[in-house]
Amino acid sequence: MYSAPVGILERARVEWFAAAFGLVVGTTMVFVPYEFGAALFQHIYPHVRPLGSLFLVGSATMLVAMLYPGWNAFVGWVGRALFVGAVAFYWWSTAVLNSSLTGSILYPLMVGALLLERTARFQGRGLLGVFIACVALSFGGLMALNPQTYQRFSLLESVPLVRWMGVLFLAMGALLAVGAWRQRPGACRLALGGLGVLFVNMTFALGARASWAGMGVYAVLAVSCLVLLLLRRVPAPAGVRWRLFRGMALASVLPILGLGAVTSTLAQSALEVELREKARQAVAAETAWLDQTATVASSMLRAQSRDAAFVAAARAGNREGLRERVDLLENDSGLFDAAWVLDATGETLVASSRLKRSGNFSDREYFQQALKGGDEVLLSRPFLTRAGLPFVVFTAPVDLGGGGRLILVAGLSLQRLGLHPTLASRSYHVELFDRRDGSLLRETNRGDVLTRAPVLGLLSPESLAAPEGMAEAFDARGRRLMVAHAQVTDTPWTVVVTARLREAFAPVTRMGAWVVVIAALAGAIALVLSQWVGRDVAQRLEALRDGFASLGTPALEGGQRVQARGDDEVTQLASGFNDMAARIDRTQKELREAIAIRDQFLSMASHELRTPLTPLKATLELLIRQSEAGQELNPERKRATFARLNRQVDRLTRLIGDMLDVSRLQSGRFTLTVAPMDLGALAHEVVERIQSSRPERQGLLSLELPQAPLVGRWDEQRLDQLLTNLVENALRYSPPETPVRIRVVEEPDGVRVDVEDRGIGIPRESLSQLFTPFYRAHNATEHYAGGLGLGLAICREIVERHGGLIQVTSAGPGQGSCFTVRLPRAAVVEAAA
């Protein structure tokens, strides 16, 4: 009979410690992988989830082999091989490559003791006490000799305190070794208690510094010391209670952990994709704004430099006329902060009223580039003006004829550019720099511009050379960063959005931690209940647990999430859960459909309404400026301008009309006003109207009518809308030189209208959904020509309200299409009656 705890020390195996260590480290890697984003783990971070899975599988296999010693020894060796492989990679990557002495000592000691236990000499004996003593002696020597390096292992970062910790480690380790050798239970208890306190201190110290991996290692060491201290005897692995405990350990704890790991990994991957997508969207939004700014600036400067009145004033040497145009750019554009005009030698003809600087600027790089740049608008490198202000300028040459030219310069202040609020989330750091020299143009912190961009200290310019991309880097403190970058089109600018992965993924980390805690609690409760709760109840409760885990996922069609058996309270609970799950499924489906329809409508409606409003606004602003400047348009140009405005107003009217029609359809207020009418005459009128509005299609619209009038009781206004939509669609999605045929045919029970084109055709898979509101075929989206996707849905409603039928046929993309409408006569008369 062994005297506790000496006897326990002699039988306590390192394999139990290794399994617990592997489960803790593997769970941390799988559930909270972003905690391994520090520079210390840079070699394992790309493989952290597979490595964590290897730890989990190896540790779980070792645990199974220890719980079921009667199984084939091959199972245990497989687990140990997987575990040793994971530890070896982890040790080399984190300890050896980073020169970490504690890790370089701890992991080889653990693996060596684990393998020694399987030899014949140590058969039936454990080396956990020897392992703990060796770790204590090693750590004590390192801390006593070099306390500055190990201050992170103490809650109080004090060099003398760390040195005393090293002395205590040496004393407790020696005491444990001597006590075990000399069979002194009191010395072993004292040593185990002291080492447990020291390892707890290290656990909390690393936890305070958010080092989860190190905290897990020393937490397992602390728990091992406390278990060896408090345990009075080694439990005998026999009896029904042990078998039930063992069975529940495998049937509940490990599956929960495995399923939770898979679920957490999938959730983390999805959230990681979402976070990366948000970073890309932030870059895209910032890039789009800068692209728009640069494009508008270039267009405005190009238009001004080629304006006939401006060129005439320049040729005549009319500086007052030039001054008016420069002031217009500088004060009324809302874009430029300064503008000036230079002659071919660099002398100032018209100075900026804001900068109030004149003289010769021929030494400036932007002037030299403008002389060599031909007729293009050029964007300069950032520079300091003579007033000490950071600027970038756009330059445009003004051709005076006869080889003479001026240079029109418009400047953009980087200070004002930096004051513009960023479009990215506050958790992101945004930079804008010039790729030509790496100069910083703008950043979230509004730092010193014209310095070297901070991101270039993290990544090489070559890694940012692609038009857009994602990368990861480490900052000066060893924290992992996610870097999204994109180039601004037609400029030498690059936008960079940087996010610290640890902060960005903090919600995911907390979720993973709670999953681990909940899984651990659930496993502990299941093991306790397994001692007295019957198997039947346990199985049904596990079924309920799995059902709750599957909430939010579609249930099997016609099946229940949880099988309800019997007539007790558990059965009632299962039935109630099935009802709740069914309601949740229905509600989620309805919500997803409603949200999808709303988002699709809002996106298309906002785009389509903005499309005509933008040219309307631009044209009106131009007319206002010309009116204020006293410039009269010639009659031909005035008619063209008014015609363009009228077309945009007509487009808005059609869009709003379509939206009102859909609203009437959904509210049941879509009614018909039927009266006797001639369908042939209406078709002829529609074709003539469209032909006159599209002179480029002259002769390509053909109409075939019967000789006799086609009179019936229909709603003339709605049929006009129907024919117009079909013919306009045929023209819109057909090449300019292809014909469109409209046929109106009398049939025994009514009339048939065919609208046939040789356009882009319709894919076979899109035919069945073509009349659904907001739906567009894939090739129609690529051939986008405006509209909300409501026209064909309204056409179908008009035809069906008349008691008719509308169909479409197409041989496929590029093969054209034919829309066929059949309208009854008698049915409409009866409906009207």
Tab-separated table of N, CA and C in Angstrom, residues 21 24-38 40-41 90 107 202-220 268 502 505-517:
chain	number	residue	atom	x	y	z
A	21	PHE	N	-3.090	18.494	-21.484
A	21	PHE	CA	-2.395	19.598	-22.162
A	21	PHE	C	-2.811	19.681	-23.633
A	24	VAL	N	-6.362	21.064	-23.940
A	24	VAL	CA	-6.444	22.504	-23.652
A	24	VAL	C	-5.854	23.310	-24.807
A	25	VAL	N	-4.636	22.938	-25.244
A	25	VAL	CA	-3.982	23.694	-26.318
A	25	VAL	C	-4.740	23.525	-27.633
A	26	GLY	N	-5.174	22.287	-27.934
A	26	GLY	CA	-5.919	22.064	-29.171
A	26	GLY	C	-7.236	22.814	-29.182
A	27	THR	N	-7.944	22.793	-28.039
A	27	THR	CA	-9.210	23.535	-27.963
A	27	THR	C	-8.971	25.025	-28.152
A	28	THR	N	-7.911	25.542	-27.545
A	28	THR	CA	-7.593	26.966	-27.706
A	28	THR	C	-7.311	27.295	-29.159
A	29	MET	N	-6.549	26.433	-29.819
A	29	MET	CA	-6.206	26.703	-31.225
A	29	MET	C	-7.423	26.629	-32.131
A	30	VAL	N	-8.319	25.702	-31.850
A	30	VAL	CA	-9.471	25.523	-32.729
A	30	VAL	C	-10.553	26.566	-32.450
A	31	PHE	N	-10.809	26.844	-31.158
A	31	PHE	CA	-11.908	27.724	-30.805
A	31	PHE	C	-11.505	29.194	-30.805
A	32	VAL	N	-10.293	29.507	-30.414
A	32	VAL	CA	-9.859	30.914	-30.389
A	32	VAL	C	-8.506	31.039	-31.104
A	33	PRO	N	-8.447	30.723	-32.385
A	33	PRO	CA	-7.161	30.734	-33.100
A	33	PRO	C	-6.544	32.117	-33.213
A	34	TYR	N	-7.357	33.170	-33.086
A	34	TYR	CA	-6.821	34.511	-33.283
A	34	TYR	C	-5.950	34.959	-32.121
A	35	GLU	N	-5.983	34.228	-31.008
A	35	GLU	CA	-5.074	34.537	-29.908
A	35	GLU	C	-3.647	34.117	-30.230
A	36	PHE	N	-3.455	33.406	-31.325
A	36	PHE	CA	-2.116	33.015	-31.754
A	36	PHE	C	-1.610	33.935	-32.853
A	37	GLY	N	-2.063	35.188	-32.839
A	37	GLY	CA	-1.667	36.134	-33.874
A	37	GLY	C	-0.412	36.912	-33.554
A	38	ALA	N	0.202	36.693	-32.360
A	38	ALA	CA	1.410	37.427	-32.012
A	38	ALA	C	2.588	36.935	-32.852
A	40	LEU	N	5.307	35.730	-31.895
A	40	LEU	CA	5.857	34.475	-31.390
A	40	LEU	C	5.297	33.274	-32.146
A	41	PHE	N	4.043	33.380	-32.601
A	41	PHE	CA	3.371	32.262	-33.272
A	41	PHE	C	3.284	32.457	-34.782
A	90	TYR	N	4.999	22.368	-32.838
A	90	TYR	CA	4.744	23.509	-31.959
A	90	TYR	C	6.047	23.943	-31.269
A	107	TYR	N	8.711	21.195	-23.430
A	107	TYR	CA	8.131	20.228	-24.357
A	107	TYR	C	9.004	18.994	-24.575
A	202	MET	N	1.876	32.058	-12.437
A	202	MET	CA	2.257	32.166	-13.841
A	202	MET	C	1.035	32.142	-14.752
A	203	THR	N	0.044	31.322	-14.380
A	203	THR	CA	-1.181	31.255	-15.184
A	203	THR	C	-1.883	32.599	-15.226
A	204	PHE	N	-2.067	33.218	-14.056
A	204	PHE	CA	-2.763	34.507	-14.016
A	204	PHE	C	-1.919	35.615	-14.656
A	205	ALA	N	-0.594	35.536	-14.501
A	205	ALA	CA	0.267	36.548	-15.122
A	205	ALA	C	0.138	36.509	-16.639
A	206	LEU	N	0.177	35.305	-17.218
A	206	LEU	CA	0.029	35.188	-18.675
A	206	LEU	C	-1.395	35.501	-19.112
A	207	GLY	N	-2.378	35.131	-18.262
A	207	GLY	CA	-3.754	35.475	-18.593
A	207	GLY	C	-3.975	36.971	-18.613
A	208	ALA	N	-3.319	37.702	-17.671
A	208	ALA	CA	-3.450	39.157	-17.655
A	208	ALA	C	-2.854	39.783	-18.903
A	209	ARG	N	-1.912	39.086	-19.521
A	209	ARG	CA	-1.299	39.581	-20.757
A	209	ARG	C	-1.940	38.945	-21.989
A	210	ALA	N	-3.079	38.253	-21.775
A	210	ALA	CA	-3.867	37.655	-22.879
A	210	ALA	C	-3.064	36.647	-23.669
A	211	SER	N	-2.165	35.916	-22.990
A	211	SER	CA	-1.411	34.848	-23.647
A	211	SER	C	-2.093	33.523	-23.318
A	212	TRP	N	-3.078	33.163	-24.148
A	212	TRP	CA	-3.916	32.007	-23.840
A	212	TRP	C	-3.142	30.703	-23.917
A	213	ALA	N	-2.227	30.583	-24.861
A	213	ALA	CA	-1.501	29.329	-25.029
A	213	ALA	C	-0.663	29.038	-23.782
A	214	GLY	N	0.160	30.023	-23.356
A	214	GLY	CA	0.969	29.829	-22.164
A	214	GLY	C	0.124	29.642	-20.926
A	215	MET	N	-0.977	30.377	-20.845
A	215	MET	CA	-1.862	30.239	-19.696
A	215	MET	C	-2.415	28.822	-19.604
A	216	GLY	N	-2.750	28.218	-20.741
A	216	GLY	CA	-3.275	26.849	-20.721
A	216	GLY	C	-2.253	25.845	-20.237
A	217	VAL	N	-0.978	26.010	-20.682
A	217	VAL	CA	0.074	25.071	-20.277
A	217	VAL	C	0.250	25.094	-18.767
A	218	TYR	N	0.416	26.305	-18.202
A	218	TYR	CA	0.705	26.390	-16.768
A	218	TYR	C	-0.543	26.157	-15.926
A	219	ALA	N	-1.727	26.373	-16.500
A	219	ALA	CA	-2.946	26.006	-15.779
A	219	ALA	C	-3.027	24.496	-15.598
A	220	VAL	N	-2.656	23.733	-16.662
A	220	VAL	CA	-2.660	22.273	-16.546
A	220	VAL	C	-1.612	21.824	-15.531
A	268	GLN	N	-16.277	30.539	-37.286
A	268	GLN	CA	-15.139	31.449	-37.344
A	268	GLN	C	-14.723	31.725	-38.777
A	502	ARG	N	-6.452	40.851	-33.636
A	502	ARG	CA	-6.938	40.501	-32.306
A	502	ARG	C	-8.160	41.327	-31.947
A	505	PHE	N	-11.183	40.467	-34.368
A	505	PHE	CA	-11.830	39.190	-34.124
A	505	PHE	C	-12.149	38.975	-32.652
A	506	ALA	N	-12.136	40.053	-31.855
A	506	ALA	CA	-12.440	39.912	-30.428
A	506	ALA	C	-13.814	39.282	-30.185
A	507	PRO	N	-14.879	39.668	-30.923
A	507	PRO	CA	-16.175	38.994	-30.697
A	507	PRO	C	-16.107	37.494	-30.990
A	508	VAL	N	-15.352	37.116	-32.040
A	508	VAL	CA	-15.223	35.701	-32.359
A	508	VAL	C	-14.482	34.970	-31.239
A	509	THR	N	-13.455	35.634	-30.694
A	509	THR	CA	-12.695	35.030	-29.600
A	509	THR	C	-13.576	34.819	-28.385
A	510	ARG	N	-14.376	35.833	-28.059
A	510	ARG	CA	-15.270	35.679	-26.894
A	510	ARG	C	-16.288	34.573	-27.130
A	511	MET	N	-16.801	34.512	-28.352
A	511	MET	CA	-17.752	33.444	-28.654
A	511	MET	C	-17.102	32.079	-28.499
A	512	GLY	N	-15.878	31.931	-29.033
A	512	GLY	CA	-15.178	30.654	-28.900
A	512	GLY	C	-14.909	30.302	-27.459
A	513	ALA	N	-14.530	31.309	-26.649
A	513	ALA	CA	-14.273	31.045	-25.235
A	513	ALA	C	-15.535	30.563	-24.530
A	514	TRP	N	-16.649	31.207	-24.848
A	514	TRP	CA	-17.902	30.781	-24.208
A	514	TRP	C	-18.309	29.387	-24.671
A	515	VAL	N	-18.042	29.078	-25.935
A	515	VAL	CA	-18.346	27.730	-26.415
A	515	VAL	C	-17.536	26.695	-25.642
A	516	VAL	N	-16.255	27.012	-25.394
A	516	VAL	CA	-15.406	26.094	-24.636
A	516	VAL	C	-15.931	25.941	-23.216
A	517	VAL	N	-16.262	27.073	-22.591
A	517	VAL	CA	-16.767	27.020	-21.210
A	517	VAL	C	-18.062	26.236	-21.147
